[in-house]
C-alpha angles and dihedrals in degrees: 000000000000132000113238111235120237109284114295126249090267089066097055094150094057091041089055092048091049092048092051094051091044089053086056090051090050089056089053089049090055089052089053089052092051085057093053094257131130101272104251123136133182134188127187117212130189122182091347094307128111107240095168142017133188149164135187111287102163098117098046095038094046083227123129089200094057095103118150091251094050088047090053093046090051092048093048093046088055095047094045096037093231136082089220112087100185113183096013129126123219117207117197133173097224129041108267124257126233094268094050093045091054091050091050091053092051090050091057096230116180097216143010119202119188135183115206124025119239109221095188104047107001112146098190094077106298094094106345133025097216095131094039098045115123089208091081122094088227129052128204130196110240124201122181138189101042105151087345096154093054092046091044091051091051094052093042091051093049094051093043090056091046092055 
């Protein structure tokens, strides 16, 4: 399977929309960093409206499942009153892991847009093909690389300061 690149130049309107929402996710990632967490942020959008937001909270919550994507999915589920988020797009600053990818499939998201790839645990094609597998009963569109340099620099800076 292959990751679809961010929308091509011919789809400038969608590219601009994706960049705008990814900037929102990056702001959430910066808030996570302020809290001493790995700087990853996520936002879920449906019909141009934010229905869920999240950021990494694993350290502060003492919860290995408190990834930004899970935080955003939980927030959206509460707001919408349903765990199924059909038609929604999740924007996240780092390629989702296996756990988060599975939750996204169960939520029936329409799209996942991520910034930086995760060469160690990425589940959208970098290491695992969870989001891209045709074995699931639900398929998502996956777009990678939106504001990747900015997200990558945020993560790299965080880990450099920690060492």
